[in-house]
mmCIF file of C-alpha atoms in Angstrom:
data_model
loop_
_atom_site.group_PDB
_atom_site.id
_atom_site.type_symbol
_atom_site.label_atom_id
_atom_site.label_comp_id
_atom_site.label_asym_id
_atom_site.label_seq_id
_atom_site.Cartn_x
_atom_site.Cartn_y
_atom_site.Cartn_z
ATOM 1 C CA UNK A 1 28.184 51.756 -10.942
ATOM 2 C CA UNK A 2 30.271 48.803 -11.452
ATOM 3 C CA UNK A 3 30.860 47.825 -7.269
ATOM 4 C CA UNK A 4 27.152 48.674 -6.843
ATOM 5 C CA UNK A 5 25.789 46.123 -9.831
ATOM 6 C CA UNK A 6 28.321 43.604 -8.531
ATOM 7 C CA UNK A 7 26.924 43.803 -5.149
ATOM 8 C CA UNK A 8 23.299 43.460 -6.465
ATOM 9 C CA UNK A 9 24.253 40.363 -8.660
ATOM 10 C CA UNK A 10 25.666 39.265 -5.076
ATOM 11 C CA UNK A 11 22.882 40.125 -2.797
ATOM 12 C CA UNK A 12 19.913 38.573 -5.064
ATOM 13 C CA UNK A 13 21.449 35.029 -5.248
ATOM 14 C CA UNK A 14 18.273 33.121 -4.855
ATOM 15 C CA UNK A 15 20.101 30.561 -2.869
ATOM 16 C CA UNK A 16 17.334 31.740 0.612
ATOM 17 C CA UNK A 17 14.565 31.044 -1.687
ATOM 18 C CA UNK A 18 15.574 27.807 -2.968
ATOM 19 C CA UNK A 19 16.335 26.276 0.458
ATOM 20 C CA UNK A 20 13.196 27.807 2.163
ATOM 21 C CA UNK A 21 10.878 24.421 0.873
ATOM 22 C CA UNK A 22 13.135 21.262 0.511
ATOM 23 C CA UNK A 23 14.599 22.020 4.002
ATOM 24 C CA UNK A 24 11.914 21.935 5.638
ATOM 25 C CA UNK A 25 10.923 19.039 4.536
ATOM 26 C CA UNK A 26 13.835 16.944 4.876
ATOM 27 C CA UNK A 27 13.861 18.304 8.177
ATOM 28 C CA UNK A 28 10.579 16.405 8.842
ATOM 29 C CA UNK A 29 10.607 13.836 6.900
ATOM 30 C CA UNK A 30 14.460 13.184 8.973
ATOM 31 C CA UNK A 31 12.351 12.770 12.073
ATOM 32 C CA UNK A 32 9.189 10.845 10.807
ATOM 33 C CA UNK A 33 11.778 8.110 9.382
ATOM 34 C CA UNK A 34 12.975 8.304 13.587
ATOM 35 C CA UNK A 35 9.295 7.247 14.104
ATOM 36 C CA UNK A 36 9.087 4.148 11.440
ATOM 37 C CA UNK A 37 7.584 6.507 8.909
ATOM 38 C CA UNK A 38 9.029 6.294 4.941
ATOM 39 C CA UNK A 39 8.387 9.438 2.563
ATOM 40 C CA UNK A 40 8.584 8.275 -0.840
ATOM 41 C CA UNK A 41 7.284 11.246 -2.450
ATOM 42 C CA UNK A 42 8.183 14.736 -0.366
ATOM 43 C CA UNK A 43 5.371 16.986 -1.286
ATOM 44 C CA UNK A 44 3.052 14.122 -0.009
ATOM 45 C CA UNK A 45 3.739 16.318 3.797
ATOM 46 C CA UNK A 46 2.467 19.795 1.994
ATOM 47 C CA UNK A 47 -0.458 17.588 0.345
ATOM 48 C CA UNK A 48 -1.790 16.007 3.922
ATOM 49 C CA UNK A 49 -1.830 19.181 5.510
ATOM 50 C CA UNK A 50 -4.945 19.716 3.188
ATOM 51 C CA UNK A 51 -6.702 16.656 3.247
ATOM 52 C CA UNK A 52 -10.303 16.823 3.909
ATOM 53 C CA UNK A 53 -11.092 12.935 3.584
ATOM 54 C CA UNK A 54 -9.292 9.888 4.321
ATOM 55 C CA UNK A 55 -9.986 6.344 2.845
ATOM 56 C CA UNK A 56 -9.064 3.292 4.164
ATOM 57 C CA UNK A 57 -9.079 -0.125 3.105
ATOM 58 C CA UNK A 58 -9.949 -3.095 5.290
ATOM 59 C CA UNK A 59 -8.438 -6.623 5.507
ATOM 60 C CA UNK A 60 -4.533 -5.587 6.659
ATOM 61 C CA UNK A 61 -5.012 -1.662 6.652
ATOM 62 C CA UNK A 62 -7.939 -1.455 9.955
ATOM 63 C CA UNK A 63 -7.609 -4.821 10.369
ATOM 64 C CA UNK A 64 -4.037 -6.821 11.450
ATOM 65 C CA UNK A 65 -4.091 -8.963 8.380
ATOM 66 C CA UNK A 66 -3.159 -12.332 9.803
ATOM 67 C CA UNK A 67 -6.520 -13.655 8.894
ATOM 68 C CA UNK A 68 -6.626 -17.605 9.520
ATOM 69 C CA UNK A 69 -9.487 -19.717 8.729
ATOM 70 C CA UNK A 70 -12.563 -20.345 11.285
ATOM 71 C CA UNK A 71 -15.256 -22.785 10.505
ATOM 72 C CA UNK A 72 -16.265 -24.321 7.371
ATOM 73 C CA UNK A 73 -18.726 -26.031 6.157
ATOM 74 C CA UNK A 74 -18.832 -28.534 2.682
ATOM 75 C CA UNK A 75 -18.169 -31.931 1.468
ATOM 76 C CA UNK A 76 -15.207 -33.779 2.315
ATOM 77 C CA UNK A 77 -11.885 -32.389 0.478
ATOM 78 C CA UNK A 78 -13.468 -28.908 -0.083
ATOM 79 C CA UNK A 79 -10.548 -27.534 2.184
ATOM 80 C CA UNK A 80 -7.782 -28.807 -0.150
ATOM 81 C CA UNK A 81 -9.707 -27.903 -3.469
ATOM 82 C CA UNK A 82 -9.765 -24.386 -2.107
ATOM 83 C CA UNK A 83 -6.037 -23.885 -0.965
ATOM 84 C CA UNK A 84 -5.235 -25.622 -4.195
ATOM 85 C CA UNK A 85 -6.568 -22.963 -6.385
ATOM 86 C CA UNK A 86 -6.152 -20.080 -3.630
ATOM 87 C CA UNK A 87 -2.484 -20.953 -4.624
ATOM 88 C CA UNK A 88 -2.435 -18.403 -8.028
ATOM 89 C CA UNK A 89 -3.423 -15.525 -5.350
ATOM 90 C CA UNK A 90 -1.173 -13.137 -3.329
ATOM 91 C CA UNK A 91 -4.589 -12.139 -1.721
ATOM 92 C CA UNK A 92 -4.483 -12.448 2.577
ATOM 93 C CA UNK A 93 -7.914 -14.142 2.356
ATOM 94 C CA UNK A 94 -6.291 -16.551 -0.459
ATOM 95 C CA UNK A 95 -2.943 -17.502 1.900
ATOM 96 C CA UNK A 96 -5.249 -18.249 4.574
ATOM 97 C CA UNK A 97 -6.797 -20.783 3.080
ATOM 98 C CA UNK A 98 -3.543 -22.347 1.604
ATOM 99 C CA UNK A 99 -2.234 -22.346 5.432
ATOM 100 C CA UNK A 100 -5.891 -24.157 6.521
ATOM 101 C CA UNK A 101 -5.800 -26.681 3.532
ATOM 102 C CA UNK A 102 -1.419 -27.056 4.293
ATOM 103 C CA UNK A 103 -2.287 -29.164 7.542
ATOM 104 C CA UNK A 104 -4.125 -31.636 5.521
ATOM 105 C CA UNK A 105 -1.157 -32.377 3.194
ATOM 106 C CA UNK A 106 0.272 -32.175 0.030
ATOM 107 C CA UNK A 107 -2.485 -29.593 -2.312
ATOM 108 C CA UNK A 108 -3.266 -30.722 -5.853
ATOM 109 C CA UNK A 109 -1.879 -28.664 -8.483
ATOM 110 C CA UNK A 110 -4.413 -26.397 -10.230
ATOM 111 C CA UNK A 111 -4.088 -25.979 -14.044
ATOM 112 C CA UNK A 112 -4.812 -23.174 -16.396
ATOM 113 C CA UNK A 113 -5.580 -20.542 -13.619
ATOM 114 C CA UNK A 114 -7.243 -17.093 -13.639
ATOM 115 C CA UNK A 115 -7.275 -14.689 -11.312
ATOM 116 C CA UNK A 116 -10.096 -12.190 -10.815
ATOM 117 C CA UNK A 117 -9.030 -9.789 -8.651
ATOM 118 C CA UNK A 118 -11.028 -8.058 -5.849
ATOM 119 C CA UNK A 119 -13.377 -11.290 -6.966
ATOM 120 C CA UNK A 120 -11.534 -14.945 -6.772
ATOM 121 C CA UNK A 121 -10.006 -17.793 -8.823
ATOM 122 C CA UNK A 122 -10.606 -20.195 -11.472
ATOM 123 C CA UNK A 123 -8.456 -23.096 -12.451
ATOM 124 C CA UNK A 124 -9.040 -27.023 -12.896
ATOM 125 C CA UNK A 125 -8.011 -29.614 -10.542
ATOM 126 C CA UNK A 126 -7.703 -32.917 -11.959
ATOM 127 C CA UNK A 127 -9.345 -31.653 -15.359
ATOM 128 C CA UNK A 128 -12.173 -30.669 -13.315
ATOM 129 C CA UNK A 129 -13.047 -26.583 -13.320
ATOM 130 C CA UNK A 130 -13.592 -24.694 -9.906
ATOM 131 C CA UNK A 131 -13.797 -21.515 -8.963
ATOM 132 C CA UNK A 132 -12.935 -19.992 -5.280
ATOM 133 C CA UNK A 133 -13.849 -16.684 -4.287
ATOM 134 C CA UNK A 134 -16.460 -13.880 -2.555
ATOM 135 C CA UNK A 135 -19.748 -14.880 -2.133
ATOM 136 C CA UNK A 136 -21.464 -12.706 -4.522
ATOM 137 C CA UNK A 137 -19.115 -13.453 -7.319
ATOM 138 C CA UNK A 138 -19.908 -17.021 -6.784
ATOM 139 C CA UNK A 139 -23.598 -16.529 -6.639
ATOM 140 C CA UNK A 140 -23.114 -14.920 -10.219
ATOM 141 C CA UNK A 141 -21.725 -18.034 -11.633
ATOM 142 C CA UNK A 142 -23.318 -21.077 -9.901
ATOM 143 C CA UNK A 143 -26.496 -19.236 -8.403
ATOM 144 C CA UNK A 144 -27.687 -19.355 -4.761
ATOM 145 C CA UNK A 145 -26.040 -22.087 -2.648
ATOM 146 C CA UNK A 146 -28.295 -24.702 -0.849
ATOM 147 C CA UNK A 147 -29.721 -23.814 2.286
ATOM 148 C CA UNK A 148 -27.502 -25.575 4.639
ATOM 149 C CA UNK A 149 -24.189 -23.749 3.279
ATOM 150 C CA UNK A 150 -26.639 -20.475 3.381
ATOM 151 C CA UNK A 151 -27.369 -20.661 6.728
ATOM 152 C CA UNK A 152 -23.475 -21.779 7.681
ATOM 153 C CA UNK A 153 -22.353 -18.517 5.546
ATOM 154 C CA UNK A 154 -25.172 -16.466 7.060
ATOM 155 C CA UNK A 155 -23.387 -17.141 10.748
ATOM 156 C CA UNK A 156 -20.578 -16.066 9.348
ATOM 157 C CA UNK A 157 -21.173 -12.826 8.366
ATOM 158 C CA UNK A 158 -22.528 -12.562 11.561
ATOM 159 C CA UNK A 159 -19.597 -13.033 13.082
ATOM 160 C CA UNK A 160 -17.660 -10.195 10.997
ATOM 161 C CA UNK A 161 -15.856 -13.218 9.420
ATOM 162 C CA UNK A 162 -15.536 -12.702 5.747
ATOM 163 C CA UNK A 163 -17.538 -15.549 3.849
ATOM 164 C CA UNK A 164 -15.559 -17.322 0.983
ATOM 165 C CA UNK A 165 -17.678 -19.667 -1.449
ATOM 166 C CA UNK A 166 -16.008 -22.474 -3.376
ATOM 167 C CA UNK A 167 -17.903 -24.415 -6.442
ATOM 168 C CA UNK A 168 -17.005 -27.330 -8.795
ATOM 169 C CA UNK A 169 -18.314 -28.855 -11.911
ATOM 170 C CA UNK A 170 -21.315 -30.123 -9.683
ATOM 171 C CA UNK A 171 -22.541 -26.798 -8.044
ATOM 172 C CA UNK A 172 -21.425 -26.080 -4.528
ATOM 173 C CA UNK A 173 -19.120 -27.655 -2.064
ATOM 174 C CA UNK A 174 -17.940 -24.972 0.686
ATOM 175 C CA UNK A 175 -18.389 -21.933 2.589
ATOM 176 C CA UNK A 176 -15.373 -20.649 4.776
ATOM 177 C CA UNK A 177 -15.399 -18.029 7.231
ATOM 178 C CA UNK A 178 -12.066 -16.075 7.471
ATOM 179 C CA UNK A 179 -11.280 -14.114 10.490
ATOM 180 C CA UNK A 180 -9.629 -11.270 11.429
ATOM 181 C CA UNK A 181 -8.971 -9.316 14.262
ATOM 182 C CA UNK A 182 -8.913 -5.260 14.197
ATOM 183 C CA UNK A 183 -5.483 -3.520 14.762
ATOM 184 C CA UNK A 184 -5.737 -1.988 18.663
ATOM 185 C CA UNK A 185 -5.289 1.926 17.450
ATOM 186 C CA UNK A 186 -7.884 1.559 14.488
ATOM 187 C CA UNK A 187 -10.792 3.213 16.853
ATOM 188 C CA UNK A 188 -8.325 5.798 18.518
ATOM 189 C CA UNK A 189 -6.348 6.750 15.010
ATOM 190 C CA UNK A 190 -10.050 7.307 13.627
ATOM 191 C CA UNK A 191 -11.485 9.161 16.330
ATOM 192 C CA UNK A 192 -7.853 11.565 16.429
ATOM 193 C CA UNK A 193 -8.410 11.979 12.291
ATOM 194 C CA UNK A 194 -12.373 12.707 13.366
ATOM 195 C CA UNK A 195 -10.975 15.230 15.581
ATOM 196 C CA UNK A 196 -8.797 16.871 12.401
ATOM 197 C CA UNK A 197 -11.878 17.320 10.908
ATOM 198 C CA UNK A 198 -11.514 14.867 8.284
ATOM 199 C CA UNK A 199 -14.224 12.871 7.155
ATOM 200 C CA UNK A 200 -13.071 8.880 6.987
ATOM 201 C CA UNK A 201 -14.339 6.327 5.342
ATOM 202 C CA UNK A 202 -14.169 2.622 4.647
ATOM 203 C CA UNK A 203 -13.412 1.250 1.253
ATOM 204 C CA UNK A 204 -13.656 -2.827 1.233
ATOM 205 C CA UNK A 205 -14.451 -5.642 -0.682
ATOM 206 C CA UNK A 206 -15.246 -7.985 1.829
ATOM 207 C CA UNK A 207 -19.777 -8.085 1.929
ATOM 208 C CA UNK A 208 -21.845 -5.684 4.237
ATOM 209 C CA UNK A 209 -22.414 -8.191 7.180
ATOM 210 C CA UNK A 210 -18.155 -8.346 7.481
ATOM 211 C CA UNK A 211 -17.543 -4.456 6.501
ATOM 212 C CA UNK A 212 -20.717 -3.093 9.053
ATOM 213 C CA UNK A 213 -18.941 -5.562 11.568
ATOM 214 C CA UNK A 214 -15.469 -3.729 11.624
ATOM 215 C CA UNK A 215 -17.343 -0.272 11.133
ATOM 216 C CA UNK A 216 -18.892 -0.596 14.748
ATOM 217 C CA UNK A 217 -16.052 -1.424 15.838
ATOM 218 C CA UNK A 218 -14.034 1.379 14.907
ATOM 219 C CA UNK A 219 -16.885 3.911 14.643
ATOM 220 C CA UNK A 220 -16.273 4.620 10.917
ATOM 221 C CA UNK A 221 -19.830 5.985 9.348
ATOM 222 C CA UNK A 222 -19.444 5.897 5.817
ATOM 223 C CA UNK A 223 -19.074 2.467 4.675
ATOM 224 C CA UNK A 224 -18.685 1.047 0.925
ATOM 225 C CA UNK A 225 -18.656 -2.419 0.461
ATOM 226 C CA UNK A 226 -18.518 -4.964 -1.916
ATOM 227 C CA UNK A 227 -16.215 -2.729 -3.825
ATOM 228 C CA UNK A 228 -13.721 -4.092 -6.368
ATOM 229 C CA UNK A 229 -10.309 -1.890 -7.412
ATOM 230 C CA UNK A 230 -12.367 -0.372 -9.693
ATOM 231 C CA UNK A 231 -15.163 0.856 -7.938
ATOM 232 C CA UNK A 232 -12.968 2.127 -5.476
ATOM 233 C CA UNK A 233 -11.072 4.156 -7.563
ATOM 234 C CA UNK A 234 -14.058 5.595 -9.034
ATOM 235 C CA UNK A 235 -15.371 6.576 -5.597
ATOM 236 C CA UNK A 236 -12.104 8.634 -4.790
ATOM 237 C CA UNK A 237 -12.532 10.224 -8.367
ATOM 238 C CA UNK A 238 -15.950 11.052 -7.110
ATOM 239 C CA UNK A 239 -14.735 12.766 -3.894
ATOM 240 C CA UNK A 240 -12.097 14.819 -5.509
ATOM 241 C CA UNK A 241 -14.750 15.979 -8.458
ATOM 242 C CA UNK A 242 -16.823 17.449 -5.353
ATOM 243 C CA UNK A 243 -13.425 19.593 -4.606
ATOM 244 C CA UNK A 244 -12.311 17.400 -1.696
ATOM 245 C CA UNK A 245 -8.491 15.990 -1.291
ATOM 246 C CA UNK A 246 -8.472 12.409 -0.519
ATOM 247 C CA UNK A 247 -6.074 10.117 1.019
ATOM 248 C CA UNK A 248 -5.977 6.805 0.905
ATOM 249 C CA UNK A 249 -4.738 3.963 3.097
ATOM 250 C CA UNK A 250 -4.519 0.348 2.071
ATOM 251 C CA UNK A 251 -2.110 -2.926 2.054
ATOM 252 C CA UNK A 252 -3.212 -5.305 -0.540
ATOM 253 C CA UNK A 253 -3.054 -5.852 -4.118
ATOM 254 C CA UNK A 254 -5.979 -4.874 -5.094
ATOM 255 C CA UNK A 255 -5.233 -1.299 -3.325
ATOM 256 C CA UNK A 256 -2.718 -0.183 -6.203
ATOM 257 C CA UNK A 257 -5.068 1.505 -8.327
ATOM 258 C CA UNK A 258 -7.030 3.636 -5.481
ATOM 259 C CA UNK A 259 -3.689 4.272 -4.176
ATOM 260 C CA UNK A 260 -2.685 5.602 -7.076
ATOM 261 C CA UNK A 261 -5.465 7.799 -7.212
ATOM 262 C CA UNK A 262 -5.513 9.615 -4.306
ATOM 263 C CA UNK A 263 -3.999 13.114 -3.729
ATOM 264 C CA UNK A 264 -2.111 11.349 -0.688
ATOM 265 C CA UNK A 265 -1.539 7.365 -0.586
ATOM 266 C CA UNK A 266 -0.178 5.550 2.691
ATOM 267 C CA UNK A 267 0.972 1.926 2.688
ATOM 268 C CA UNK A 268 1.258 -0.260 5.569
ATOM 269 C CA UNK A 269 4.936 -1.860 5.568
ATOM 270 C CA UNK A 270 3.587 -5.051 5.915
ATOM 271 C CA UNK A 271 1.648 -5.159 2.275
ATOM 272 C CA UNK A 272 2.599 -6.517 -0.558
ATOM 273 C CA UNK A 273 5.095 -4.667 -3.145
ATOM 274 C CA UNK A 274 2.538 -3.430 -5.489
ATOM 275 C CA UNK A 275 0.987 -1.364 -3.111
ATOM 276 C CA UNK A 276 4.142 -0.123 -1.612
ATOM 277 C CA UNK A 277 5.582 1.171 -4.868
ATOM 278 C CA UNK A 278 2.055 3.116 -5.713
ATOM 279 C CA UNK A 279 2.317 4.680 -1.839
ATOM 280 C CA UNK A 280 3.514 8.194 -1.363
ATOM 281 C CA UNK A 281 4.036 7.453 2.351
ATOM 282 C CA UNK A 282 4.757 4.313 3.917
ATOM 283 C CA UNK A 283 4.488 3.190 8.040
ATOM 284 C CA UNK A 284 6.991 0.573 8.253
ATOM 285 C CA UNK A 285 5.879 0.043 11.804
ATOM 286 C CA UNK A 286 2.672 -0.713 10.616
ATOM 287 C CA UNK A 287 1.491 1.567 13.305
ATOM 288 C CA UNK A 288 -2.128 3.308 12.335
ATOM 289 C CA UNK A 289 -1.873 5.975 15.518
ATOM 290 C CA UNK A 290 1.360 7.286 12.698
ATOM 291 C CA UNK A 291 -0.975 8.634 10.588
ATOM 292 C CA UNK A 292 -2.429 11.369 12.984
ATOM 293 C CA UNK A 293 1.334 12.263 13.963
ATOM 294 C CA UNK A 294 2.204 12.400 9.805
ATOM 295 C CA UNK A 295 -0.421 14.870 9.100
ATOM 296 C CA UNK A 296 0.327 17.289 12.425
ATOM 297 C CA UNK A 297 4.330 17.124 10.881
ATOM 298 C CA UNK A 298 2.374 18.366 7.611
ATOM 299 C CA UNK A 299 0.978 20.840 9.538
ATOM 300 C CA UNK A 300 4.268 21.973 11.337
ATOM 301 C CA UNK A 301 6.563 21.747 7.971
ATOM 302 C CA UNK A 302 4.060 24.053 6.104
ATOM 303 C CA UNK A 303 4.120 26.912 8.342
ATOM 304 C CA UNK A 304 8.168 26.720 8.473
ATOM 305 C CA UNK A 305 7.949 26.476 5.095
ATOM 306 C CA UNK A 306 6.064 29.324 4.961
ATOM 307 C CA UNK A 307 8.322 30.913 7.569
ATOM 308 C CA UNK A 308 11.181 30.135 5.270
ATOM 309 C CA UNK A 309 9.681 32.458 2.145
ATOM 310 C CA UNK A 310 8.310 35.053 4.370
ATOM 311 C CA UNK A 311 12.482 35.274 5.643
ATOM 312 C CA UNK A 312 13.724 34.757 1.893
ATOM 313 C CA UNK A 313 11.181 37.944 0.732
ATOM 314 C CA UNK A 314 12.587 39.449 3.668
ATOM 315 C CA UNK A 315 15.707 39.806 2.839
ATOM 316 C CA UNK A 316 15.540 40.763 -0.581
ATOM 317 C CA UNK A 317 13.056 43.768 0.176
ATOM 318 C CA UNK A 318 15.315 45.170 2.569
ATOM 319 C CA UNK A 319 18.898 44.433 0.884
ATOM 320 C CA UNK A 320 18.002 45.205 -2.524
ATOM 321 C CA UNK A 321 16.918 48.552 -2.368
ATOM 322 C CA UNK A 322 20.483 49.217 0.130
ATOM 323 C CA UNK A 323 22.721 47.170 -2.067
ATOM 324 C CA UNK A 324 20.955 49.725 -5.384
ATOM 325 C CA UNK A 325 21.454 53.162 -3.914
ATOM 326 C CA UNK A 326 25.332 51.485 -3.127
ATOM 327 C CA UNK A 327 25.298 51.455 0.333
ATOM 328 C CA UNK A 328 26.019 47.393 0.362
ATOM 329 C CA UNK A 329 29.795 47.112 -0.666
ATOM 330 C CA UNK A 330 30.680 43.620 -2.452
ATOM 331 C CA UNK A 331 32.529 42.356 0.666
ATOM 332 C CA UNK A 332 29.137 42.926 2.715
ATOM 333 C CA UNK A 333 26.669 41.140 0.120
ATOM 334 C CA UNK A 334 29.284 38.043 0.341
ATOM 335 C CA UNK A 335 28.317 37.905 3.972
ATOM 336 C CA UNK A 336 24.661 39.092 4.173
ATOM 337 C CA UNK A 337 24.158 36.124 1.185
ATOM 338 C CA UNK A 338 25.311 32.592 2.848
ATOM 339 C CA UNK A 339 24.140 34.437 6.003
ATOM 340 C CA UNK A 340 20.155 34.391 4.691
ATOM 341 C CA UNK A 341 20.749 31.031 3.324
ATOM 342 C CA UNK A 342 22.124 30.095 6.865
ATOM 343 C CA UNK A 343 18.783 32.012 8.754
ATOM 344 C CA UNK A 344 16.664 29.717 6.486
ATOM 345 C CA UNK A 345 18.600 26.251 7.798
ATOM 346 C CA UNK A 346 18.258 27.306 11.348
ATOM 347 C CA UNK A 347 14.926 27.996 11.072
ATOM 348 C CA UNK A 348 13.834 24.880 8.893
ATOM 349 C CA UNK A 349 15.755 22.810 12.379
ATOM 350 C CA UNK A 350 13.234 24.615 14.650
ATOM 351 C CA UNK A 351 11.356 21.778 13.325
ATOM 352 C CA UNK A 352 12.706 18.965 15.031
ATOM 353 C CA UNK A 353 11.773 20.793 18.274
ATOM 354 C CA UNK A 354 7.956 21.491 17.078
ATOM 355 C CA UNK A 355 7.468 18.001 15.819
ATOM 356 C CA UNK A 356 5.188 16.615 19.046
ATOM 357 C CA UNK A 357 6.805 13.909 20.928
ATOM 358 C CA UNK A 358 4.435 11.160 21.936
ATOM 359 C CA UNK A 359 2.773 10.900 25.407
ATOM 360 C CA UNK A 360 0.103 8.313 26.485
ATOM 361 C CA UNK A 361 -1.824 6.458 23.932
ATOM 362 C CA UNK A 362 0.125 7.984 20.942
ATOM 363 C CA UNK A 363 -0.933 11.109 21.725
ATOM 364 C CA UNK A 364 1.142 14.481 21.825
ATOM 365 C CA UNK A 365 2.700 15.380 24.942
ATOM 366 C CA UNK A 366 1.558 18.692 26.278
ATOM 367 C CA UNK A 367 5.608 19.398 26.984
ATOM 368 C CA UNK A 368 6.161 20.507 23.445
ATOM 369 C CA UNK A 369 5.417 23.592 21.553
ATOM 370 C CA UNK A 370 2.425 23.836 19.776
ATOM 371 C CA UNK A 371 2.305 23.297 15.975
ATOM 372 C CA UNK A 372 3.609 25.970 13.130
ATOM 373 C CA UNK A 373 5.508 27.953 16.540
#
């Protein structure tokens, strides 16, 4: 009784069981860092595998974010009022402005500054209070602007530019239209996520004209705009109270909260640190076609995962009962043991031969197995 108890204690060593998940996924997390891909949270890979929506943000997310200033239209000096004030923002709209207004010299300092986000900025310039910002957050302070800056912000739009309004202690002075230009793989990644069966979306707070624009463009149906940190937040809270899991792609600032709130959060490399640290998963080569490729490694890792168990429970059913009637001596569970532990490795670096390599366009190459083989 004594040999066969100590080869039972042997032979049960959970060590299989414990490998069969974190294996596998540092198995495929290893290769999706190959591809410019950080995992800063694990479990994000077993979470995308069940997304059913995806959320993305705008300005530096669908867009390249190296928005520069087009045409303007106000009194003289607007320009350097704006980049003056714009200069309390970490905002892409706000540093294109502060480039623009740059060329024109030295900026006046602005003085007891607020920032709004998702909205604008208010500060004095010379004891003077302005306030720089989105149109509609303007038009709440200062009403409607006069007709000629109307019509000049009206073009704009039409343009996709996004309209920025700035007002002083007299009423208006500017409209400028930022521009923007879409990242190349925006239309593909969506179409390839489409193809997933995931619904996407567009989360911005740029205005309709500027968000409709971009949606054409990358043939994105269901548009929100006009929607500040909050609002978007409360619109993923609304997707995942209709049972749907959400994830969530932005750059900026104002993405931390959403981010936050999704079941899965991705982070272009190139945003700002606040939105990095709230991202489960972050493309460092700012790459959108690495999203499709993150959730098919999701896909992959959870049926080796799942391979993994169904090898741990294995084991156990058919060692257990041998190793209890004493037909397992001690010296044999020492082996069988490390030896199920060692079936589980192997089989969790199967997955850097599954993992698609990447043929034209991004897409996988037909070469490779197909996923969860």
């Amino acid at each position: 009784a004594f040999w066969i108890v100590v080869s039972l204690l042997i032979v049960t060593c959970p060590c299989a069981l414990a490998l069969a998940t974190p294996t596998a996924l540092v198995v495929a997390t290893g290769e999706l860092s190959k591809r410019g891909v950080l995992m800063a949270r694990g479990e994000a890979l077993e979470t995308i595998a069940h997304v059913d929506r995806i959320a993305f943000d705008k300005t530096g997310t669908l867009t390249r974010g190296e928005l520069r200033l087009g045409a303007w239209e106000g009194v003289p000096g607007a320009l350097r009022r704006a980049g003056a004030l714009e200069a309390v923002s970490e905002h892409p709209v706000a540093a294109a402005l502060q480039a623009a207004a740059a060329e024109e010299g030295a900026l006046p300092r602005a003085e007891r500054a607020e920032n709004y986000p998702g909205r604008g900025v208010a500060a004095c310039l010379d004891g003077a209070s302005y306030r720089v910002g989105a149109l509609d957050w303007m038009q709440h302070w200062v009403g409607e602007p006069p007709a000629e800056l109307a019509a000049a912000a009206e073009a704009m739009a039409g343009r996709g530019e996004t309209v920025v309004g700035l007002a002083g202690p007299d009423g208006w002075e500017a409209v400028f239209g930022i521009r923007d230009e879409v990242r190349p793989q925006a239309a593909e990644t969506v179409e390839r996520l489409r193809e997933r069966g995931w619904a996407v979306s567009l989360l911005s707070g740029d205005g309709e004209r500027a968000v409709a624009h971009l949606a054409e463009q990358t043939g994105i149906a269901d548009v929100h705009a006009r929607q500040l940190p909050e609002d978007k937040l409360a619109q993923v809270r609304q997707w995942q109270q209709d049972g749907e899991v959400v994830a969530v792609v932005g750059d900026g600032l104002n993405d931390g909260p959403v981010l936050s709130g999704g079941d899965v959060s991705i982070a272009m490399g190139a945003g700002v640190q606040a939105a990095r640290a709230s991202a489960d998963i972050i493309l460092l080569s700012n790459r959108l076609g690495r999203i499709p490729e993150v959730a098919a490694v999701g896909d992959t890792a959870l049926a080796n995962i799942r391979q993994n168990l169904n090898l741990s429970f294995a084991y156990n059913i058919l060692v257990v009962p041998l190793a209890a009637l004493g037909w397992v001596a001690p010296w044999m569970a020492a082996i069988l043991m490390p030896a199920s532990s060692l079936v589980v490795v192997l089989n969790a670096l199967r997955l850097r031969r599954q993992v698609p390599s990447q043929g034209p366009r991004g897409r996988p190459a037909a070469s490779r197995p197909a996923l969860g083989t």
